[in-house]
Amino acid sequence: MPLPSVAVFAMGGTIAMAGRGEHGVKPSLDAGALIDAVPQLADVASIEARTFRLLPSPEVTIPDLFALADAIEAAVAAGAAGAVITHGTDTMEESAFVLDRILAVDAPVVLTGAMRNPTMAGPDGPANLLNAVRLAVHEPARGLGVTVVMNDEIHAARFVQKGETSNPAAFRSFPPGPLGWFAEGAVRIAYRPGSRHALAVARDAEPVPVALLTVTLGDDGRLIERALDAGYRGIVAECTGGGHAAGWVADRLAEAAGRVPVVMASRTGAGEMLRRTYDFRGSETDLLARGLIGAGWLDGLKARLLLTLLLMAGADDAAIRAAFAAWLDPDPAV
Ligand code: ASP
């Protein structure tokens, strides 16, 4: 039996960093070098490797991801059982979330990378890459949406977060935990996320600037106005707790919500935004009544990307509200 084929797209990141100089490593290794470092891959899949970008992940852009989505869809249409993307870990959760929103494939699409670069003792990149390819050829992984594989765990794009700077166990999924794991080379899937909420965004659409601001103790919220002056077309405010801000910050957020969509997420990074618990100036009920849109259980980074994609798709206020509400409803129609 011929082995299934997997398209591997290298984007850069620590997994591809080498050349340890005076100031550390930088993106250097192409897709071929990453594959050659893991001979065990030859027993799992036939690999089509392509160096798509060679970037530190903070430099990955939405147009890069749209181009990558086109390439993944083309590879799957040409017969690949799945796709693996090697990517820097710093923004991996964001790239995974964008791809999960826009890809029109059922085949497994798996992002992976490394916390320890190849010049360090115990680099995790090779083991992560091997696991990612195992998942990409795993038939039950079809229809799971985009996943992140790190440190022997499988995370759904909608939940995954990088929560540590250097520990190989840096990735976690809030609220439900990883959707699976690997043991002795076997893939285990513990649960399947619900509907995927895919968006139709033209692949050549211009990125729309959306600001992500954090509400903090003692701040007067002047950045909110500055963001509008600077041309941001939407704002995501990471509010305190379940959706709160000082009354004077709430006033500025409400004013902004009269001009652009303003979404409230939680600066805690985890848990669902409240909707009906508190009743003070600047509480969640006040902010919602004054036009803000709740992010549901999406964290600020993901809410910002969702709002960006919706604006790129030309969504109006009602469509934006419906799209965010869909994350809380069991059977979204958008
Ligand atoms: N430290 C990063 C990484 O883990 C660098 C990056 O995100 O490109 O890959």
CSV table of C-alpha atoms and ligand atoms in Angstrom, one decimal, residues 11-17 27 55-59 87-92 113-116 150 162 165 171, ligand 1:
chain,number,residue,atom,x,y,z
A,11,MET,CA,6.7,29.2,7.5
A,12,GLY,CA,9.8,29.6,9.7
A,13,GLY,CA,9.8,30.0,13.5
A,14,THR,CA,12.0,28.4,16.1
A,15,ILE,CA,11.7,24.9,14.5
A,16,ALA,CA,13.6,26.4,11.5
A,17,MET,CA,16.0,28.5,13.5
A,27,PRO,CA,15.1,31.5,10.6
A,55,LEU,CA,9.8,34.2,9.0
A,56,PRO,CA,9.8,34.8,12.7
A,57,SER,CA,6.1,34.4,13.3
A,58,PRO,CA,5.3,38.0,14.5
A,59,GLU,CA,6.0,38.9,10.8
A,87,HIS,CA,5.3,27.9,12.1
A,88,GLY,CA,6.7,30.0,14.9
A,89,THR,CA,5.0,29.5,18.1
A,90,ASP,CA,4.6,33.1,19.1
A,91,THR,CA,1.6,33.7,16.8
A,92,MET,CA,0.7,30.1,16.0
A,113,GLY,CA,6.6,24.2,15.7
A,114,ALA,CA,9.1,24.1,18.5
A,115,MET,CA,9.8,25.8,21.7
A,116,ARG,CA,13.5,24.6,21.8
A,150,MET,CA,2.7,20.6,20.4
A,162,LYS,CA,0.3,30.0,24.0
A,165,THR,CA,7.5,31.9,27.0
A,171,PHE,CA,0.2,25.5,24.7
B,1,ASP,N1,9.9,32.0,19.6
B,1,ASP,C1,9.2,31.8,18.4
B,1,ASP,C2,8.9,30.3,18.1
B,1,ASP,O1,8.7,29.6,19.0
B,1,ASP,C3,9.7,32.6,17.3
B,1,ASP,C4,8.5,32.7,16.3
B,1,ASP,O2,7.4,32.6,16.8
B,1,ASP,O3,8.8,32.7,15.1
B,1,ASP,O4,8.9,29.9,17.0
